[in-house]
Each structure stands twice: as structure tokens, then as C-alpha cells.
XYZ file of C-alpha atoms in Angstrom:
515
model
C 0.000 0.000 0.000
C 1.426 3.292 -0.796
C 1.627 6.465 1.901
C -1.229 8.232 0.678
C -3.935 5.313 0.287
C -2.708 4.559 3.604
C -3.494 7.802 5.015
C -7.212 8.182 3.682
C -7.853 4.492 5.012
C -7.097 6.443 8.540
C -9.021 9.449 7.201
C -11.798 7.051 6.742
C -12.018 5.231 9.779
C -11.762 8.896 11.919
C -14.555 10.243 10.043
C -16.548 6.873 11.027
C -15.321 7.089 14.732
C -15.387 10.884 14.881
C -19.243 11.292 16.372
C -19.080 8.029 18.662
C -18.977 8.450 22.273
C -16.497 6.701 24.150
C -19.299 5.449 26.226
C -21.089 3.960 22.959
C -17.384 2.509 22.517
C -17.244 0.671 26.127
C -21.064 -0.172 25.759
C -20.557 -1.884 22.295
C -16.777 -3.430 23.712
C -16.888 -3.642 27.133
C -13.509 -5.917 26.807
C -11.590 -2.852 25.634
C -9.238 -2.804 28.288
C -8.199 -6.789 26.906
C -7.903 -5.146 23.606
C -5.908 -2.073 23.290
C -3.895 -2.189 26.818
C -0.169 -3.326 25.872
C 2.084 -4.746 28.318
C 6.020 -4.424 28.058
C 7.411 -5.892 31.667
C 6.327 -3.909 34.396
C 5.371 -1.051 31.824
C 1.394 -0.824 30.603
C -0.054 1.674 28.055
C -3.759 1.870 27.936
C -5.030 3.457 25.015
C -8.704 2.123 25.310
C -10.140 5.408 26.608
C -8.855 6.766 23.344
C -11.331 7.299 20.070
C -10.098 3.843 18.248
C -11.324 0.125 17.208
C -9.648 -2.511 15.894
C -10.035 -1.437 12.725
C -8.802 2.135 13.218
C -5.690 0.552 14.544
C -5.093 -1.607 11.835
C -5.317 1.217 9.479
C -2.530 3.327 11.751
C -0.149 0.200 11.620
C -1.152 -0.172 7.755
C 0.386 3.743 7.685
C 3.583 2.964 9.522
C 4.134 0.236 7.006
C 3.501 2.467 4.108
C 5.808 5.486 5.499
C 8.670 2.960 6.136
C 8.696 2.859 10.171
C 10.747 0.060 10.601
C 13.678 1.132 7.956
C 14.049 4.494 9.454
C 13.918 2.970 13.194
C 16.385 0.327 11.838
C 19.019 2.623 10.070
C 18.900 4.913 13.393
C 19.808 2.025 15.779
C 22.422 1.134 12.980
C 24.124 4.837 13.171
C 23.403 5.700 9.765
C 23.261 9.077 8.925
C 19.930 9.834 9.288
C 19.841 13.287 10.241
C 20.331 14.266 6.965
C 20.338 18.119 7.026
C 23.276 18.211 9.070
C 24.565 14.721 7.874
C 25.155 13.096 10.876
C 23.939 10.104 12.952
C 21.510 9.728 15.716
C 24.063 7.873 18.400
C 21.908 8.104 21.601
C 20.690 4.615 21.684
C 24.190 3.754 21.009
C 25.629 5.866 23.385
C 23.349 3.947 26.021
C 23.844 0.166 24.458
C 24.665 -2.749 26.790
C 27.496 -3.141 24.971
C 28.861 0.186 23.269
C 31.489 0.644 20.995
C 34.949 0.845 23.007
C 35.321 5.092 22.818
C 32.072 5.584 24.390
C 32.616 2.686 26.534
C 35.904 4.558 27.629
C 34.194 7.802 27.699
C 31.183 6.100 29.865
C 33.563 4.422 32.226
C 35.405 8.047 32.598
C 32.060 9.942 33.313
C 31.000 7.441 35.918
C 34.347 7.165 37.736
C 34.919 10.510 38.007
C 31.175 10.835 39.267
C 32.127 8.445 42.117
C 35.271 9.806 43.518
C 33.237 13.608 43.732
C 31.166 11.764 45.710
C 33.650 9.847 47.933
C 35.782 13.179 48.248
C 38.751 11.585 46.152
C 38.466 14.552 43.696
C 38.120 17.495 46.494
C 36.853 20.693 46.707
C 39.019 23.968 47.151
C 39.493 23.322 51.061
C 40.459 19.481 50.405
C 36.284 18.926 51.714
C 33.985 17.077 49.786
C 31.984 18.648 47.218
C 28.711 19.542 48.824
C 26.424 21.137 45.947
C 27.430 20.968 42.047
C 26.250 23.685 39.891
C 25.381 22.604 36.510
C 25.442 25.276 33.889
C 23.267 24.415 30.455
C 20.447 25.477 28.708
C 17.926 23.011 26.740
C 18.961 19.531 25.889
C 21.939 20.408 28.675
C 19.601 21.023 31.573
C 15.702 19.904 30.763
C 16.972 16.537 30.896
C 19.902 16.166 33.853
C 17.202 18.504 35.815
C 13.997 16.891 35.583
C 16.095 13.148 36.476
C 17.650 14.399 39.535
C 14.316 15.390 40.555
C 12.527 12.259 39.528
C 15.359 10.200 41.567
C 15.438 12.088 44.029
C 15.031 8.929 46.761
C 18.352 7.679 45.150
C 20.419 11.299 44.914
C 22.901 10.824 47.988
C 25.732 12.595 47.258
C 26.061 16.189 46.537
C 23.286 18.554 46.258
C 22.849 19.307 42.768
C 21.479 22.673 41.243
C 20.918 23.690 37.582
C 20.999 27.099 36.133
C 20.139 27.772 32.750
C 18.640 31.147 32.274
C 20.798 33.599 31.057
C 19.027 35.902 33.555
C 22.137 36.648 36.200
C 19.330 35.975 38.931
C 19.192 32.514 38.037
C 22.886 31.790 39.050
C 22.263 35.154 41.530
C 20.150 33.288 43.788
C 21.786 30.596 43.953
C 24.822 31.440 44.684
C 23.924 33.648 48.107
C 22.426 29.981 49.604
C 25.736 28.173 49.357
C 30.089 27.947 49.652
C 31.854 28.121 46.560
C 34.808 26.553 48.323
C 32.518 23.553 48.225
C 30.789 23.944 45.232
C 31.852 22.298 41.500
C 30.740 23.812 38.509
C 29.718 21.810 35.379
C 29.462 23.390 32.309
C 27.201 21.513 29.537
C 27.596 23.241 26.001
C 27.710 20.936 23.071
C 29.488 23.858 20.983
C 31.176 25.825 24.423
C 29.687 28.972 22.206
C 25.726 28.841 23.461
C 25.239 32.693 24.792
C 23.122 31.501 27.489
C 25.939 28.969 28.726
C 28.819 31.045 28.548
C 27.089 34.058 30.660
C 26.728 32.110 33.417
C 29.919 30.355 32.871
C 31.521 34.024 33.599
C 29.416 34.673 36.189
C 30.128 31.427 38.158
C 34.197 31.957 37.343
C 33.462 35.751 39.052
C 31.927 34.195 41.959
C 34.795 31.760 42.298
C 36.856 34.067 41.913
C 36.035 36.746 44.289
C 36.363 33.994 47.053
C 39.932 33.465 46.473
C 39.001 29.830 44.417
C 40.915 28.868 41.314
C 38.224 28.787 39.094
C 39.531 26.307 36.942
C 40.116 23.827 39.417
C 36.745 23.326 40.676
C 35.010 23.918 36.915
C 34.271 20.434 34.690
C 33.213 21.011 30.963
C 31.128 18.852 29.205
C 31.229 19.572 25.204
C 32.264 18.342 21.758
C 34.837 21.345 21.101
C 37.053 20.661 23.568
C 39.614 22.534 22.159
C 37.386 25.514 23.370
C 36.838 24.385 27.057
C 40.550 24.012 26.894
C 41.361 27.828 25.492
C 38.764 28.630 29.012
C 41.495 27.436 31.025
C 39.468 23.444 31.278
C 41.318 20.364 30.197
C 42.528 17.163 31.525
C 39.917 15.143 34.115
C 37.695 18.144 34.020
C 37.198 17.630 30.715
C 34.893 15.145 29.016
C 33.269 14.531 25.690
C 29.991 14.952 23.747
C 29.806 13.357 20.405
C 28.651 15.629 17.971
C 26.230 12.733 16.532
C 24.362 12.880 19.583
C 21.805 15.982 19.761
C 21.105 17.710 22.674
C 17.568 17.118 23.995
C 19.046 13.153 23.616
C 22.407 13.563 25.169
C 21.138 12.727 29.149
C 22.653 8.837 28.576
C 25.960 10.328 27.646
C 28.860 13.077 29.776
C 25.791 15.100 30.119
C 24.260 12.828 32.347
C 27.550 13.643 34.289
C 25.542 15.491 36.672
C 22.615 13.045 37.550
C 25.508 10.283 37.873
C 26.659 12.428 41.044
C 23.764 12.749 42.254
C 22.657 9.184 42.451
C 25.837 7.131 41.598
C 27.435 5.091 39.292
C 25.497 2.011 40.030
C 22.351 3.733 39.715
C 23.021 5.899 36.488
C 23.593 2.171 34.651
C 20.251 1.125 35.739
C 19.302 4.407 34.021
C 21.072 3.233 30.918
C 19.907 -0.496 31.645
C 16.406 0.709 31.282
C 16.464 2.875 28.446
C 18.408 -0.291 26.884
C 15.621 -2.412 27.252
C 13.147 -0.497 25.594
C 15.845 -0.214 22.778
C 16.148 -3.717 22.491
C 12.071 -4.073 22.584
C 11.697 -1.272 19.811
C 14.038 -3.176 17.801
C 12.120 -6.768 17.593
C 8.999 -6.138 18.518
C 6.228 -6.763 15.940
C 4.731 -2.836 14.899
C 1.491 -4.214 16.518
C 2.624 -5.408 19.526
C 5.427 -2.227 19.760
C 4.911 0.357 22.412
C 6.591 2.749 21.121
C 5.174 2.521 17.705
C 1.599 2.040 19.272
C 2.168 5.462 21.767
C 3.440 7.061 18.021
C 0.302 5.884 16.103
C -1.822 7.448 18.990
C -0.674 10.504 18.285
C -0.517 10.449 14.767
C -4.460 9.764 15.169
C -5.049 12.728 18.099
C -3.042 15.362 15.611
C -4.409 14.388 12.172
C -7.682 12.175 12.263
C -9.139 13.790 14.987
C -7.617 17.193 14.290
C -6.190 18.012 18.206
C -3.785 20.860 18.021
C -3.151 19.935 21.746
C -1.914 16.970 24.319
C -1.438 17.683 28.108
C 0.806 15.299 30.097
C -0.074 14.781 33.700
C 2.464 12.878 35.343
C 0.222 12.094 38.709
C 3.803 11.493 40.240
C 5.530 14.331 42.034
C 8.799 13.347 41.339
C 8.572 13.920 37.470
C 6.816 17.614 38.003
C 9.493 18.320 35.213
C 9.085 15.580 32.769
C 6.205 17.860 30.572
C 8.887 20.490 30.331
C 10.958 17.779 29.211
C 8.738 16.258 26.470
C 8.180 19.990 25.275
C 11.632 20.461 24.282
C 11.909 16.566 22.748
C 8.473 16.586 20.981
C 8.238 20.330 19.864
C 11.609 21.070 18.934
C 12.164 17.528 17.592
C 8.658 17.297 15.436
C 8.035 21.146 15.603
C 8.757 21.708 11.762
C 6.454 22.284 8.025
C 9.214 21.617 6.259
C 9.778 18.217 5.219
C 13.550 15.899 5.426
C 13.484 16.796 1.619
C 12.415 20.358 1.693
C 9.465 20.259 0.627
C 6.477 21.983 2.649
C 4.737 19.559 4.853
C 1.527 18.708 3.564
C -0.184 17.719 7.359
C 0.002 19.142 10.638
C 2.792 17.781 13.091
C 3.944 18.100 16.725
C 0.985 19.469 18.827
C 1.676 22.087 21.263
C 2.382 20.137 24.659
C 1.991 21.046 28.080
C 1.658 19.577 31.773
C 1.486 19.631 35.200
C 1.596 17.360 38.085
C -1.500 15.374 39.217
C -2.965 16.809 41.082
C -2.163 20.275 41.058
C -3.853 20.194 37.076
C -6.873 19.438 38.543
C -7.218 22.623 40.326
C -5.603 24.754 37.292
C -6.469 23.623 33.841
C -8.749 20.536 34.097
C -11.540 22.717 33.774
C -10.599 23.507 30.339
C -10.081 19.551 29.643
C -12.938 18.629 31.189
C -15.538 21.543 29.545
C -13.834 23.598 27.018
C -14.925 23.904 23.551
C -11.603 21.722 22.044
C -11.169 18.680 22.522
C -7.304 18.142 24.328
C -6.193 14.848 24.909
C -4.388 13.734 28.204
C -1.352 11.128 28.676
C -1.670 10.185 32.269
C 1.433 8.600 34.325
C 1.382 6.835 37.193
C 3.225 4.265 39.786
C 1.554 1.624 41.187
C 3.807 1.671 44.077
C 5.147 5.368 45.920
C 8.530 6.277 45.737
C 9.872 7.973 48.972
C 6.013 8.869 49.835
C 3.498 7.754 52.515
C 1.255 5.098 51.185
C -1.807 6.254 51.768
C -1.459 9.653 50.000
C -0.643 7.023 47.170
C -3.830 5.520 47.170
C -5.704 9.208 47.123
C -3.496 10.204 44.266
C -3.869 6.937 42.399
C -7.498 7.098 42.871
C -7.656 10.805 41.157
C -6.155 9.456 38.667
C -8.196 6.608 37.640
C -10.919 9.242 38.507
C -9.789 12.230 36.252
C -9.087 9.670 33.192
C -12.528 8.192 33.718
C -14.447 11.508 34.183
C -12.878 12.783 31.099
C -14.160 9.935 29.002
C -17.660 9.228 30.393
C -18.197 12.359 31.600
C -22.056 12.535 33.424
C -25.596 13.268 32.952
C -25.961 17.264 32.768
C -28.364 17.779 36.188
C -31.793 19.672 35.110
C -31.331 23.050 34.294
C -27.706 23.474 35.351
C -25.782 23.357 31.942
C -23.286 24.652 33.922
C -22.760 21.477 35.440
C -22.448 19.835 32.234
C -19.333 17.063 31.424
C -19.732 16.107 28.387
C -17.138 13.702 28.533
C -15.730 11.656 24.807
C -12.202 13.278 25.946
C -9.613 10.862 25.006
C -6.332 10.205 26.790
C -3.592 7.330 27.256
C -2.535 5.930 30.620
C 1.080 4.980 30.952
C 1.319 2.674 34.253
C 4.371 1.407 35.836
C 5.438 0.028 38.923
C 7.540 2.649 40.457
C 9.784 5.433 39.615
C 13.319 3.874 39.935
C 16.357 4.737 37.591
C 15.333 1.956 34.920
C 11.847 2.977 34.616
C 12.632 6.270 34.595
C 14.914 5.264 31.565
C 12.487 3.346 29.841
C 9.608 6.131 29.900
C 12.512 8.553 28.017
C 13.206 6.307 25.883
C 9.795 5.081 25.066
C 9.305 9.096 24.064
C 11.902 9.215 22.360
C 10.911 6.404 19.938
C 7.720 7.684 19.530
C 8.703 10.740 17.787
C 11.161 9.611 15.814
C 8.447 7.015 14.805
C 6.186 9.936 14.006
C 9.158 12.236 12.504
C 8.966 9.081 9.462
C 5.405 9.169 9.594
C 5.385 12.840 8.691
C 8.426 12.664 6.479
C 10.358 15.169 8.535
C 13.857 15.307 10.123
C 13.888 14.945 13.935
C 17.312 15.619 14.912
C 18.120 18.967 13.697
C 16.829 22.274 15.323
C 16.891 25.004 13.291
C 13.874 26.756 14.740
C 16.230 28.077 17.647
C 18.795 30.162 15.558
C 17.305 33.333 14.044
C 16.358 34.717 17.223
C 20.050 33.966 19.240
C 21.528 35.488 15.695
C 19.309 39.032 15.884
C 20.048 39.363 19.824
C 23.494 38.862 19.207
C 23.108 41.649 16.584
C 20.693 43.721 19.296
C 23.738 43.861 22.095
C 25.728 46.926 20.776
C 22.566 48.852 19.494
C 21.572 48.767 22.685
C 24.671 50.092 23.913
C 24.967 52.836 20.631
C 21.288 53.484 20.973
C 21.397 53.521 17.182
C 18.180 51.090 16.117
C 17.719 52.426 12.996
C 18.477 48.554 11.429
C 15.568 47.237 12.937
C 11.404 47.337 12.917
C 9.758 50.413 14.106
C 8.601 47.604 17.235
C 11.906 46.767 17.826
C 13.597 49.881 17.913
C 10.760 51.573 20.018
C 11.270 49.265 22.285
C 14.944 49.035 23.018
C 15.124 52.913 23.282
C 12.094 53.062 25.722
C 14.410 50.727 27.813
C 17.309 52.718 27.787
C 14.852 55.513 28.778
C 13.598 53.870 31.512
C 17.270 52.758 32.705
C 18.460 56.015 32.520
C 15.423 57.576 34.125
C 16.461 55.150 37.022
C 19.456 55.919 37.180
């Protein structure tokens, strides 16, 4: 079957599926759960609350035939060059591989080592102490995804209290720094290219800080980059100094020195169960039949929310403290990964792509924007996570928060009778979503629910026809601020829009005036 006979057979069964309740659904299948509810370990996905039948999934695994799924998934695991803008591989299911190639095997071993003697105090801090808080300086791919781990493990992070600035806004490292020592303090800086504005801002302001308490800067300063020849002209080099391969892109790179971070906090033994679990789900992606593939299946979903069903939006609702930051995580993997109109070959995309993404912790979303989900006028569909067992919490609260859960998923799909003359009341329910289950949040599942993310938009990316790894999208701006910087200290705007320039000079008026 070719791509575009594939896609109206998934045109056609949306526009048969498109006025059905999911109530009609459960009424006319009440086995639905037995039927689309995929297993992998202690992993479940159950997409049964969302707007499909057998038949509508058979016509989404009919389209990742067509669009070549499993030769694009097969030539990324392979490290062929399949970012083809920038002709380069995609090496971060390499980098994480039970058995990697021997320089990222050196390079892992390295990371992790060096990881375990800040923690035992074998490297020390300025005062010969151990390290008690490392500062990790990144932006992006460099900090969304070191961040929201440390946070997620937090019942495993026992060594040195780890912090992560990425704003180029000086109160960002500001704040910090008034809380804690710089004699015990290391500074990590994560910059694939040692050039990114935001990076090196912060870089200076943390060598100032240093600095000003009598520290040698470069001592107690790691950099984590593929130019090292850079970090080394900023006065970084031998063990402070550790590699990014250029193949691997940035909002991918936690598995490899930019995990360097995360690997202090929790340890070497724990950051390979990281690996061990992203691995898995690797290795399950790989040989798994399309219809029995979760990553593949979570893909498909979405393909169906965004273009059969025509949602321009998904909300992720982790009900799991401990991944408050995995939505702002997924935002910078989905959106700036699948975020384009363009397709690999240049041509204008002819269907929508990424939706626009956004989350919050269960159950803080249901006292902020689960009104909108549950009664607005669009449709937005919902991936729910949750552990079966707490992590580091009190058991009971587990049970409340696992019941609003199960509640808010139900209530969204079933909705309820609207009472007698209170439309106000009304839940109309037919809101899809996906539940992602899992036992608990430990440093493989953790890995495997990345990873599973991962493959699903790279999955979609060859759905679409479009180029995942690259990132374009972020240049133009960094490229007219950099050009901004000495108008603003000229005052002379005249290159720019009337917006622009009014702007700029009403600040310097207003800094002036303060002054």
C-alpha cells in the first residue's frame, strides 16, 4: 500500500469514529481494556479510553508500514546518517547500548568514575572537603533533561546537592549562589558547541563568583562539550574535561557526559540502571512486531489525536511528584524535535505535526487547567502517568493520588448526565487520553519512559516525512540578539522594525530615568 492510500484508510475510519462516544465505545466493547492495553514488563499503556477500534488501529499500523517505520527505526539504531540536514547520525541509543562501541565505553567508564570519587571526596573541593552542591550550567537539551532526572530520583540522589541554572538571567545563578560555599561547590558546564550565549554568561558569572572567594576557578570547573579545544582555550582540560559526540543531539544527550551530573547525584550504580532501562526499551523497539510495539503504538496514537481527529493539543499529567518536570521535558523533545512544516526533503509539509504540549503534576492540574479539559470547547487529549507503588512517599497519600487518577481519566471519558437546568454542570465527557502505568519510579523505569518518548517521535518524525534531529527553529532569534547587544549600547536602532527599535530605546529611557 502506498503512503497516501494509507493515510485516507485512517481518514476514513476517523470520520466513522469521529461522532461516537467513548461510552457507545465501552457499551458496544466492554472488553476494551483486553484489547488495546499493551504490556512491556512492568510497563502498561492503555489506550482504550482513546477514540479507536480494531479497525482504526489496523489502518494506523497499515500507515507505519507504508511510510517505512521500521527502515528508518532500523538505520537509526544502525548509526546511519539519518539526520540528513546536518549529515550526521543519531548515536543516543548507542551511546546507552549494553554493549557500546569501546570510545564511548571509555568515555562512559570516565564519566561514571569521576562521578564516584566527587562523591567519595577523592576529587576534592578547594578546602580538600567534599563537594557539597554541584552547579550545573546548560540550557535546553543540557539542563531539561539532567534537571527533571535528579528530581525524579530524588530517593536515590545521595551525594552532593545538585542545582541547575540555565537562564541567562544573572538571577538565576544570583540566587543561587547567596544559599551556598563556593569553596565547596563544582561547577559543570554543559555546552555541546562551548559557544551557546546563554551557557557562557553564566559560565563568567560562576568563574566571578569563584573568583572573588579566592578559588581557582579552573580547578573546581568540569566542561562537558564536543569542542574541547574551546573548554581548553577557558582554562578546562585534563579530568575536568569530558566529551559529547557531535552525533548525539542535545535534547538526547542525558545517557551520555551530560548525564555527568545526575551520575553524582545518584551514583554510578544507579546511572547504569538508568542506561539499563532505556536499553531495554531499545532492544524491545528493535524486535517487537509494529502491533505489539509500544513505542510505535504510543506514536500511532498521536498520529491519530493530531491528524484524524484534528487536536492541536496533548497535556501530560504525570500524577507522580517526582517527574513535576518531565512535561517540560517532552516539550523540548516533541516540539523542537517534530516542531517543523518543512519536510527531510524540503518540501512543505503537507499535514500538521507536533501538537503544542503542556503539563502539570496530578494533582495540582486538577485545580488549574482541568476545567478547560474537562468543559472547554476543544477537545485536548491527556497522557496520564502513574506508579503503582510510591517512591519515597506515605502510602496512603498514594492511594488518594492513584485514585484521582483513575478518577480524572474516567471523568474525562464518560463524563455525566448534565443535572436539570444546570448546563453549567455539564461534562460532556468523549475526551480521550492514554494511561502509561508502571510500577515505580526507579532509575530503569525512569529510563524506559525517556526512551519510550523518544521512539515515539522519531516514529512519528517518518510518519510525517520530517527530520527529527536537527533544530533550526532556535537560531534566528540567538543570531538578531546577538546583533541587538551593541545597538543597545549605541542606541542607534535604525536597522531594525519600528517595534523593535521603540522598544529598546524606551528601555534605555527607563534605565536612565532610574538611574
Amino acid at each position: 500500500m502506498d503512503r497516501e492510500t494509507a493515510w485516507t484508510h485512517v481518514s476514513d475510519a476517523a470520520a466513522r469514529l469521529r461522532s461516537r462516544h467513548l461510552r457507545d465505545l465501552f457499551a458496544d466493547d466492554p472488553a476494551r481494556f483486553d484489547r488495546f492495553a499493551f504490556n512491556h514488563g512492568a510497563l502498561t499503556i492503555d489506550f482504550s479510553k482513546e477514540k479507536i477500534d480494531t479497525a482504526a488501529l489496523d489502518a494506523l499500523l497499515a500507515l507505519a508500514h507504508a511510510c517505512g517505520v521500521e527502515a528508518a527505526r532500523d538505520a537509526m539504531l544502525r548509526g546511519e546518517h539519518v539526520n540528513v540536514t546536518e549529515d550526521r547520525p543519531a548515536l543516543h541509543t548507542l551511546v546507552r547500548a549494553d554493549d557500546p562501541a569501546p570510545a564511548i565505553a571509555d568515555q562512559r567508564a570516565r564519566m561514571l568514575e569521576f562521578a564516584q570519587s566527587v562523591r567519595s571526596g577523592a576529587v576534592a573541593a578547594a578546602d580538600g572537603g567534599t563537594y557539597d552542591h554541584v552547579i550545573n550550567l546548560g540550557i535546553g537539551g543540557s539542563d531539561l533533561g539532567p534537571a527533571m532526572a535528579t528530581a525524579a530520583l530524588a530517593s536515590w540522589a545521595d551525594g552532593p546537592a545538585v542545582h541547575y541554572v540555565s537562564n541567562v538571567d544573572g538571577a538565576h545563578f544570583g540566587d543561587l549562589a547567596r544559599r551556598i560555599d563556593p569553596a565547596r561547590t563544582l561547577i559543570l558546564v554543559a555546552s555541546k558547541s562551548f559557544t551557546t550565549v546563554e551557557t557562557m554568561s553564566n559560565h563568567r558569572l560562576a568563574r566571578d563568583w569563584l573568583a572573588r572567594a579566592g578559588i581557582d576557578a579552573a580547578r573546581q570547573t568540569c566542561a562537558i562539550t564536543s569542542q574541547p579545544e574551546r573548554a581548553r582555550a577557558a582554562g578546562i582540560g585534563g579530568d575536568r574535561l569530558f566529551d559529547m559526540d557531535e552525533g548525539v543531539g542535545g535534547r538526547f544527550s542525558i545517557w551520555s557526559s551530560v548525564g555527568l551530573p545526575l551520575a553524582i547525584a545518584i551514583g554510578a550504580d544507579a546511572f547504569q540502571e538508568f542506561l539499563d532501562g532505556a536499553a531495554a526499551i531499545d532492544r524491545h523497539h528493535a524486535s517487537a512486531p509494529l502491533a505489539e510495539n509500544l513505542p510505535v503504538l504510543l506514536a500511532l496514537i498521536g498520529i491519530w489525536r493530531r491528524n484524524a481527529m484534528g487536536c492541536a493539543a496533548t497535556a501530560v499529567l504525570p500524577y507522580d511528584q517526582r517527574l513535576a518536570r518531565f512535561a517540560a521535558f517532552l516539550q523540548q523533545l516533541e516540539m523542537e524535535s517534530n516542531g517543523k512544516s518543512v519536510l527531510a526533503d524540503g518540501r512543505p509539509a503537507p499535514r500538521a505535526t507536533a501538537p503544542v504540549l503542556f503539563g502539570e503534576p496530578g494533582t495540582n492540574a486538577q485545580h488549574s487547567f482541568l476545567q478547560m479539559l474537562h468543559r472547554g470547547s476543544d477537545p485536548v487529549p491527556v497522557d496520564f502517568l502513574l506508579a503503582a507503588e510510591p517512591t519515597g512517599a506515605d502510602a496512603q497519600a498514594h492511594r488518594v493520588l492513584t485514585a484521582n487518577a483513575l478518577a480524572q481519566s474516567a471523568a474525562l471519558a464518560f463524563g455525566q448526565p448534565t443535572p436539570p437546568g444546570q448546563p453549567h454542570r455539564a461534562f460532556p465527557g468523549d475526551r480521550p487520553s492514554t494511561t502509561i502505568l508502571y510500577r515505580r519510579l526507579d532509575p530503569a523505569t525512569l529510563g524506559a519512559l525517556i526512551a519510550l518518548f523518544e521512539h515515539k517521535i522519531t516514529v512519528q518524525a517518518a510518519i510525517w516525512g520530517i527530520n527529527p534531529f536537527d533544530q533550526f527553529g532556535v537560531e534566528l532569534g540567538k543570531q538578531l540578539a546577538t546583533a541587538l547587544l551593541p545597538a543597545m549600547d549605541s542606541g542607534d536602532f535604525s536597522a531594525f522594525d519600528g517595534s523593535t527599535a521603540g522598544l529598546a530605546a524606551r528601555i534605555k529611557y527607563l534605565t536612565a530615568k532610574s538611574g
